[in-house]
Coordinates of C-alpha atoms in Angstrom, one line a residue:
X114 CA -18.9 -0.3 -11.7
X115 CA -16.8 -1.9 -8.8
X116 CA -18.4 -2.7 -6.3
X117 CA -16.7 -1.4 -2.5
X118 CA -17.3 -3.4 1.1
X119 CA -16.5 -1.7 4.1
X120 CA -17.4 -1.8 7.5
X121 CA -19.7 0.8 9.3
X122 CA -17.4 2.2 12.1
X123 CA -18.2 4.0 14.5
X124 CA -16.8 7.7 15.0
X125 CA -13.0 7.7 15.9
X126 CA -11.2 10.8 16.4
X127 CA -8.4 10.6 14.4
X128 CA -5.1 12.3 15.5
X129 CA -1.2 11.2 14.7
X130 CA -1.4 8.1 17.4
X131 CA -1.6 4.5 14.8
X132 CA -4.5 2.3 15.0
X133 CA -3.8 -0.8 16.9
X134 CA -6.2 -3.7 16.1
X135 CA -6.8 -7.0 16.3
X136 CA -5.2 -9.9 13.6
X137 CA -8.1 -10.9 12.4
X138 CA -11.3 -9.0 12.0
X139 CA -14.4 -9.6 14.4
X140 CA -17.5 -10.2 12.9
X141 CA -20.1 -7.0 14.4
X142 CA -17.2 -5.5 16.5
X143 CA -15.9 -2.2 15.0
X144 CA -12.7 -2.0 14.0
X145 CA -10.7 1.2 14.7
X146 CA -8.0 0.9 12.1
X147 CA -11.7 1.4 9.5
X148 CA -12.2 4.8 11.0
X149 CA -9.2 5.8 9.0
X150 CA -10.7 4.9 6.0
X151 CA -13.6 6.9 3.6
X152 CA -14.8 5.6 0.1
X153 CA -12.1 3.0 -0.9
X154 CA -9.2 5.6 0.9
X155 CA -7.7 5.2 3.4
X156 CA -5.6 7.6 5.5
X157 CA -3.2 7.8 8.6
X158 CA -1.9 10.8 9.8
X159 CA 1.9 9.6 10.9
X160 CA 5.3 11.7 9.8
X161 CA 7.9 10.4 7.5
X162 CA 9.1 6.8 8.1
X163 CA 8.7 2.8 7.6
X164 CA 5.4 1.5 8.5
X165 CA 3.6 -2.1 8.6
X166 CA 0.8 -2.4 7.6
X167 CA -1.4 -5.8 7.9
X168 CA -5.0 -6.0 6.2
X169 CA -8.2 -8.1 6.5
X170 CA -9.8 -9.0 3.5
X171 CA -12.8 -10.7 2.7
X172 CA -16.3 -10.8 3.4
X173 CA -20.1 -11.8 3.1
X174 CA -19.6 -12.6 -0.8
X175 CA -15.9 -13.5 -2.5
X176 CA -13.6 -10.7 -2.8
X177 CA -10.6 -9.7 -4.7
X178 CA -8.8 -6.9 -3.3
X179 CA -5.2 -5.0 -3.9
X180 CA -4.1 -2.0 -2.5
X181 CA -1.8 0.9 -3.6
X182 CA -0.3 3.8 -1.6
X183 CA 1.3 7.5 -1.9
X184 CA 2.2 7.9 -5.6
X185 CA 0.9 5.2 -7.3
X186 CA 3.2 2.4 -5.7
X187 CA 1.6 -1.0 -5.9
X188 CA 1.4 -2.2 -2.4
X189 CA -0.5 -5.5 -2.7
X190 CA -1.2 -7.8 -5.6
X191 CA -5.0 -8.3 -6.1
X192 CA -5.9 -11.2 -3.0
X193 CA -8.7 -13.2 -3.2
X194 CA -11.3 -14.4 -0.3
X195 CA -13.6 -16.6 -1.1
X196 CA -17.4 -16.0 0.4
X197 CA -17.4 -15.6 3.8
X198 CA -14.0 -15.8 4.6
X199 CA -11.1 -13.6 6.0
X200 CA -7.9 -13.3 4.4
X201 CA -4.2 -11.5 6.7
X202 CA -1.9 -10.2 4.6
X203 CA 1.3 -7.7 5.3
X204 CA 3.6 -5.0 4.0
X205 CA 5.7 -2.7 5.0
X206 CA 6.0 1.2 3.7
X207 CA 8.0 4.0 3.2
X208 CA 6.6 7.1 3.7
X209 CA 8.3 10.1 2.8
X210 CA 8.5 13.8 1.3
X211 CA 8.4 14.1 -1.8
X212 CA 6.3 11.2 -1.4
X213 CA 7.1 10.1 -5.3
X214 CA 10.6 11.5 -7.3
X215 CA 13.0 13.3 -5.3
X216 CA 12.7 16.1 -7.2
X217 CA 8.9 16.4 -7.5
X218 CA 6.0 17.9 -5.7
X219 CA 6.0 17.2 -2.0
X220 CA 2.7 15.5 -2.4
X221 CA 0.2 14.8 0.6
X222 CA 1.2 14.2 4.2
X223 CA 1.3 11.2 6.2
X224 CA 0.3 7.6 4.9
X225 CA -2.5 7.1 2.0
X226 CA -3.5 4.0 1.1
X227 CA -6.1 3.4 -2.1
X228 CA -8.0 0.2 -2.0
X229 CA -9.3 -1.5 -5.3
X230 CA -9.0 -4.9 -7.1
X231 CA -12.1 -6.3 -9.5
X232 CA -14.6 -6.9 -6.1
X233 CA -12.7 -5.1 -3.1
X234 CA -13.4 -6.0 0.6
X235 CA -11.5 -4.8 3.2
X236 CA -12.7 -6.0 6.8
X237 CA -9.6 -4.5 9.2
X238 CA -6.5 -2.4 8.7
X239 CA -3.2 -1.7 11.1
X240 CA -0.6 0.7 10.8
X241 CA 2.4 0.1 13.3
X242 CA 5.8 1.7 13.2
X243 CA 8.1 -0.7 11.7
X244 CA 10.9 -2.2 14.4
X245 CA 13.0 -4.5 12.1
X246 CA 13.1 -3.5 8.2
X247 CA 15.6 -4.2 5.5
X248 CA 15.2 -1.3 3.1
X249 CA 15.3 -1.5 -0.7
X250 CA 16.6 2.1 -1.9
X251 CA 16.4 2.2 -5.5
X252 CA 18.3 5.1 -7.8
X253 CA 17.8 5.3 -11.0
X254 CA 15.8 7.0 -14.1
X255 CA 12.1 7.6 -15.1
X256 CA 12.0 4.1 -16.3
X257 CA 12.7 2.9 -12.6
X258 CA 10.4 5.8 -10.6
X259 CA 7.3 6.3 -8.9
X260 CA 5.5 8.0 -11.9
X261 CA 2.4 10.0 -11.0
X262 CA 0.3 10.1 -13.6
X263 CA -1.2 7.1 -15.8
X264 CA -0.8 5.3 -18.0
X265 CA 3.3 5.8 -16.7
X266 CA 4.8 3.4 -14.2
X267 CA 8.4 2.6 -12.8
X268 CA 8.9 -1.1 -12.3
X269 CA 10.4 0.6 -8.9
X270 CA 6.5 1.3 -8.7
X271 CA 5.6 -2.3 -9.0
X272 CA 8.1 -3.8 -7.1
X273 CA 6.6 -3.0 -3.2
X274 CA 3.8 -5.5 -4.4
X275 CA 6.4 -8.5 -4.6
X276 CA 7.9 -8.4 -0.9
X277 CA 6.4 -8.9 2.4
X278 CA 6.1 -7.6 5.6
X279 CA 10.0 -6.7 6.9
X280 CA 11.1 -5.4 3.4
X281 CA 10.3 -2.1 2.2
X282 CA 11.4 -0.1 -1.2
X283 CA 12.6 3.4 -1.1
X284 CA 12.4 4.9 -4.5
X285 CA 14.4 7.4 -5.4
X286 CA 14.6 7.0 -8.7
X287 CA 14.0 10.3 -10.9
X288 CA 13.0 11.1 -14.3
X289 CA 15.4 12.5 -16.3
X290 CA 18.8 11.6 -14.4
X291 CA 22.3 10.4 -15.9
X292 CA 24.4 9.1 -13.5
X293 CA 26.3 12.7 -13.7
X294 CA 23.3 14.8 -12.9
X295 CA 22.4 11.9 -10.0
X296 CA 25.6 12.6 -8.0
X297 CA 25.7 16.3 -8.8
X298 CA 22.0 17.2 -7.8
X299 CA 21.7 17.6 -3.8
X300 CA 18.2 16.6 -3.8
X301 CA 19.3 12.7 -4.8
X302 CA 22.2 11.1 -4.5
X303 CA 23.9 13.6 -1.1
X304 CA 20.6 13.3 -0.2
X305 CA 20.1 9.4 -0.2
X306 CA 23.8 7.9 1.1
X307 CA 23.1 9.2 4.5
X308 CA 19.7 7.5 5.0
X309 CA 21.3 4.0 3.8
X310 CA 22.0 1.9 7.1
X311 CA 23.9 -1.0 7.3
X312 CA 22.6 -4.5 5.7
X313 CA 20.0 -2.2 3.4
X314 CA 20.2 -2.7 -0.3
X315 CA 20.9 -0.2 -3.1
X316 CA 19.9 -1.1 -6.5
X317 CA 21.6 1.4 -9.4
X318 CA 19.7 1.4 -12.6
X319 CA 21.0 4.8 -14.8
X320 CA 21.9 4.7 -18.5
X321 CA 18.8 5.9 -20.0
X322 CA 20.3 9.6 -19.8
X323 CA 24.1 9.0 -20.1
X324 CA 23.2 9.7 -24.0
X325 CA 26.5 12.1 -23.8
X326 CA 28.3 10.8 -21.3
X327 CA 32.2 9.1 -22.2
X328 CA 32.7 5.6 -21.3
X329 CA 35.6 6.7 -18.4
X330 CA 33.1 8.9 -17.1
X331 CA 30.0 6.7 -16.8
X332 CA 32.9 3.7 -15.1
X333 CA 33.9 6.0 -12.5
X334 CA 30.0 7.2 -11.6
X335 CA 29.2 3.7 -11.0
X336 CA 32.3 3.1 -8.7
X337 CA 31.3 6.1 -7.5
X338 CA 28.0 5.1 -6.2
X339 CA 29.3 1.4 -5.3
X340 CA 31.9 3.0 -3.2
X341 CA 29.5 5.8 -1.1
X342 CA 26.7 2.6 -0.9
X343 CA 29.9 0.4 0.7
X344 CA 30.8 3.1 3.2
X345 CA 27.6 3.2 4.7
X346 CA 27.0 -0.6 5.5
X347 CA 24.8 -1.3 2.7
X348 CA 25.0 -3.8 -0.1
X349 CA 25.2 -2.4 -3.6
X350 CA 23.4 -3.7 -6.6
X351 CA 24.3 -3.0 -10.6
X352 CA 21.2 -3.3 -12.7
X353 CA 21.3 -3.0 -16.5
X354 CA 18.9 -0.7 -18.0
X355 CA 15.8 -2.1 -19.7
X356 CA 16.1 -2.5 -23.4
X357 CA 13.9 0.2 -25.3
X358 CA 11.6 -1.2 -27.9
X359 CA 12.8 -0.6 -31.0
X360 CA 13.2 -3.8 -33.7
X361 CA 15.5 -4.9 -36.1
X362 CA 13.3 -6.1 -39.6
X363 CA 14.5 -10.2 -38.5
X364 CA 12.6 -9.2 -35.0
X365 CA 15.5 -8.9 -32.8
X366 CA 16.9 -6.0 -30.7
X367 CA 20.2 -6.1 -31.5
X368 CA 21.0 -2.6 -31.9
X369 CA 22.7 0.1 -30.4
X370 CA 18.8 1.9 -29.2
X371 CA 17.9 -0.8 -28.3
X372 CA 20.2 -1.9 -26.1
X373 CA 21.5 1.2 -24.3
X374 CA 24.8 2.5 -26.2
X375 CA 24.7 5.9 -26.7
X376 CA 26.2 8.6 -29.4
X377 CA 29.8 8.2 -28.1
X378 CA 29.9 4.5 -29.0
X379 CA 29.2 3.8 -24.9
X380 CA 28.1 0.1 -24.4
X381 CA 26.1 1.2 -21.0
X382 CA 25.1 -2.8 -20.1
X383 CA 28.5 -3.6 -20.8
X384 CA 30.6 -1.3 -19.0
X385 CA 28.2 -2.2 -16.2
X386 CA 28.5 -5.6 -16.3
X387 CA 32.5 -4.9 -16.3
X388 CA 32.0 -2.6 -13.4
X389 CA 30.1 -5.3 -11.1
X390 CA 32.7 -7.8 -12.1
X391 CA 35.9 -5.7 -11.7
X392 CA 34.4 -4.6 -7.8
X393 CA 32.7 -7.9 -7.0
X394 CA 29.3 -6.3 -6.5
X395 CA 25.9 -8.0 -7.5
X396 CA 24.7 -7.5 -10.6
X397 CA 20.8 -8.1 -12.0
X398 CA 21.4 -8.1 -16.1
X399 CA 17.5 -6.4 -16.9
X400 CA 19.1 -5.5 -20.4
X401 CA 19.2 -9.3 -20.9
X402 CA 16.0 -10.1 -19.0
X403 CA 14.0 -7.8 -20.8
X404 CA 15.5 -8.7 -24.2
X405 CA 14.4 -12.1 -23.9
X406 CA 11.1 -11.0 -22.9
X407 CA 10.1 -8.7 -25.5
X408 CA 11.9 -10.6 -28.4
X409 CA 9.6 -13.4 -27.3
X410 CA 6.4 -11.4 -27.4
X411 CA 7.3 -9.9 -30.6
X412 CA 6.9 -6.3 -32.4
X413 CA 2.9 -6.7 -31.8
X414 CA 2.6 -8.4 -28.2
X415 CA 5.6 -6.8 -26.8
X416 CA 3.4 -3.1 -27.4
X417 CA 1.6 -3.6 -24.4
X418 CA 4.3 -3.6 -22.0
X419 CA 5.5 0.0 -23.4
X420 CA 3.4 3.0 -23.9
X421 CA 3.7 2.3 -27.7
X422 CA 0.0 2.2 -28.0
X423 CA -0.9 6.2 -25.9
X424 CA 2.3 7.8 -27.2
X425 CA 4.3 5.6 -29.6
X426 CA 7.0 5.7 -26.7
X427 CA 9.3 3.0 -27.1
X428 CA 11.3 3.6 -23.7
X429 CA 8.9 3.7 -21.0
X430 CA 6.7 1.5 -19.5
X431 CA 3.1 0.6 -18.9
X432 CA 1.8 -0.3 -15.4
X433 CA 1.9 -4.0 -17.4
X434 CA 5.4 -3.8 -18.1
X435 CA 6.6 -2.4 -15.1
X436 CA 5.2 -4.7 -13.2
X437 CA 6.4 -7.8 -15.2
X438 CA 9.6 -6.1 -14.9
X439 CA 9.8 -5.7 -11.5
X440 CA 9.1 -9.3 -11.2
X441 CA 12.3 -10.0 -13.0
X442 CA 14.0 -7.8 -10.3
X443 CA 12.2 -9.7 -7.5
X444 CA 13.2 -13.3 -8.6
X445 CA 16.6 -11.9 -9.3
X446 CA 17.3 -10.8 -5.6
X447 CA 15.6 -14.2 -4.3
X448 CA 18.2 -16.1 -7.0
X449 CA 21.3 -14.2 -6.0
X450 CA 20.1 -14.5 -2.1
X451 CA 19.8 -10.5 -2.0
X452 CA 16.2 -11.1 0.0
X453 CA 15.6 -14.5 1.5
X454 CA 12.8 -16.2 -0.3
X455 CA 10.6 -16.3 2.5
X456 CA 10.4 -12.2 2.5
X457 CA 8.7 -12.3 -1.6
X458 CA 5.5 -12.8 -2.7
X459 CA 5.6 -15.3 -5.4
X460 CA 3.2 -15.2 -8.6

């Protein structure tokens, strides 16, 4: 059993105002921000917007603590404190409804936070409005979402973890979309270009589902999107899809399931790749990313980052996979300049 550390507070009314504390916790002064917080959850009545948050970890004995939020998103990496010690760290939220896919149940209100790691600690907590935030919207399929339920995860899930205070991720990935049911559904894409401000990024990852779409089709979706994205200040981003799992006998994924072309003969990577070139847009190649990575794991290691092992699913990924996958995103936007290096959490 893990154990949990908290502080004893004493009794806060809680109401919509944030908790304003200190930096640093204060060893036998209560901290208010705590008074939020029950069991290893903690809660903050706010409406829908972008919130920093900065955490005290550590205490008495040494400490390893992470912290997810809403639906599943990762929010911090597990942090270690050694004994006696106090350790700051800082992110920055998005907090909306529906709190996970777009098209999804609304969820619970305000701001949840779940504490855990192997030997949790959490010694102070603050939740501010955020002033100056570069958002990360992300639309794209299930592989990319905010999955509710385990063992599922999006590496758009994992991704939060990797960035600091001043970035955020807005996931509006859904499970099931093509890049035609994306634009035509109000609920997603008429519903996302308005909220995109000027400097935020917009990474497009949708292939998974253009199983019948024709290649003219699937071109002029993207331009689509790169085009609405462009019109509203922001900087679009073409992502290949992730390769699915599925091995030729010399241990290679060169084939068409593996790597995205659907019944029609569409080469989805490729026409995305042409896409990025042709309108000089960004593009992060995770069809050749995760290639290389699975081939080098192999038909037996590479299992763990799919749910081949619960459900013999080839295409979507464990919390293990979308997380190494999201780290391929992160050091691609620190390569390509997309978020200064200083705003990502390295390793």
């Amino acid at each position: 059993m893990r154990r949990f550390s908290i502080a004893v507070v004493a009794a806060v009314t809680l109401g919509t105002a944030l908790s304003s504390v200190p930096a640093q916790a204060h060893p036998g002064r209560p901290s208010p921000g705590l008074a939020h917080c029950a069991a290893d959850v903690c809660h903050f009545d706010v409406p829908p917007g972008t919130y920093d948050v900065r955490v005290v970890v550590g205490g008495a004995s040494a400490s390893a603590t992470s912290i997810s939020g809403e639906t599943r998103r990762a929010l911090l990496p597990e942090t270690a404190a050694p004994a006696g010690k106090h350790v700051t760290r800082g992110f920055t939220v998005n907090v909306r409804t529906p709190e996970g896919e777009p098209t999804g149940p609304e969820g619970t209100p305000g701001l949840d936070l779940r504490i855990g790691g192997s030997a949790p600690a959490l010694a102070d907590i603050r939740v501010t409005p955020a002033r100056h935030t570069r958002q990360i919207f992300l639309v794209g399929d299930s592989t990319v979402c905010d999955q509710s339920g385990d063992p599922y995860s999006g590496w758009g899930q994992q991704l939060p973890q990797y960035l600091r205070e001043g970035v955020s991720v807005a996931n509006y990935a859904d499970s099931g979309e093509s890049t035609v049911s994306y634009l035509g559904n109000p609920r997603l894409w008429a519903t996302v270009r308005p909220l995109i401000r000027p400097g935020d990024l917009v990474l497009v990852q949708l292939a998974h589902n253009d199983k019948t779409t024709d290649g003219a089709t699937y071109r002029a979706n993207l331009e689509t999107l790169v085009a609405g994205v462009r019109a509203r200040g922001g900087q679009p981003v073409l992502v290949t899809p992730i390769v699915r799992r599925w091995f030729n006998p010399d241990g290679t994924l060169n084939n068409g399931t593996a790597l995205l072309v659907n019944g029609l003969g569409v080469d989805h990577p490729a026409v995305t790749r042409s896409v990025a070139a042709a309108r000089d847009v960004p593009l992060i190649d995770l069809t050749a990313k995760t290639k290389a990575l699975v081939e080098s794991l192999g038909v037996e290691g590479s299992k763990a980052l799919y749910l081949y092992n619960e459900a013999r699913d080839n295409t979507h990924t464990s919390v293990r996979g979308a997380t190494a996958y999201a780290g391929l995103v992160r050091d691609e936007l620190v390569t390509r300049h997309l978020v200064p290096k200083g705003r990502v959490r390295v390793g």
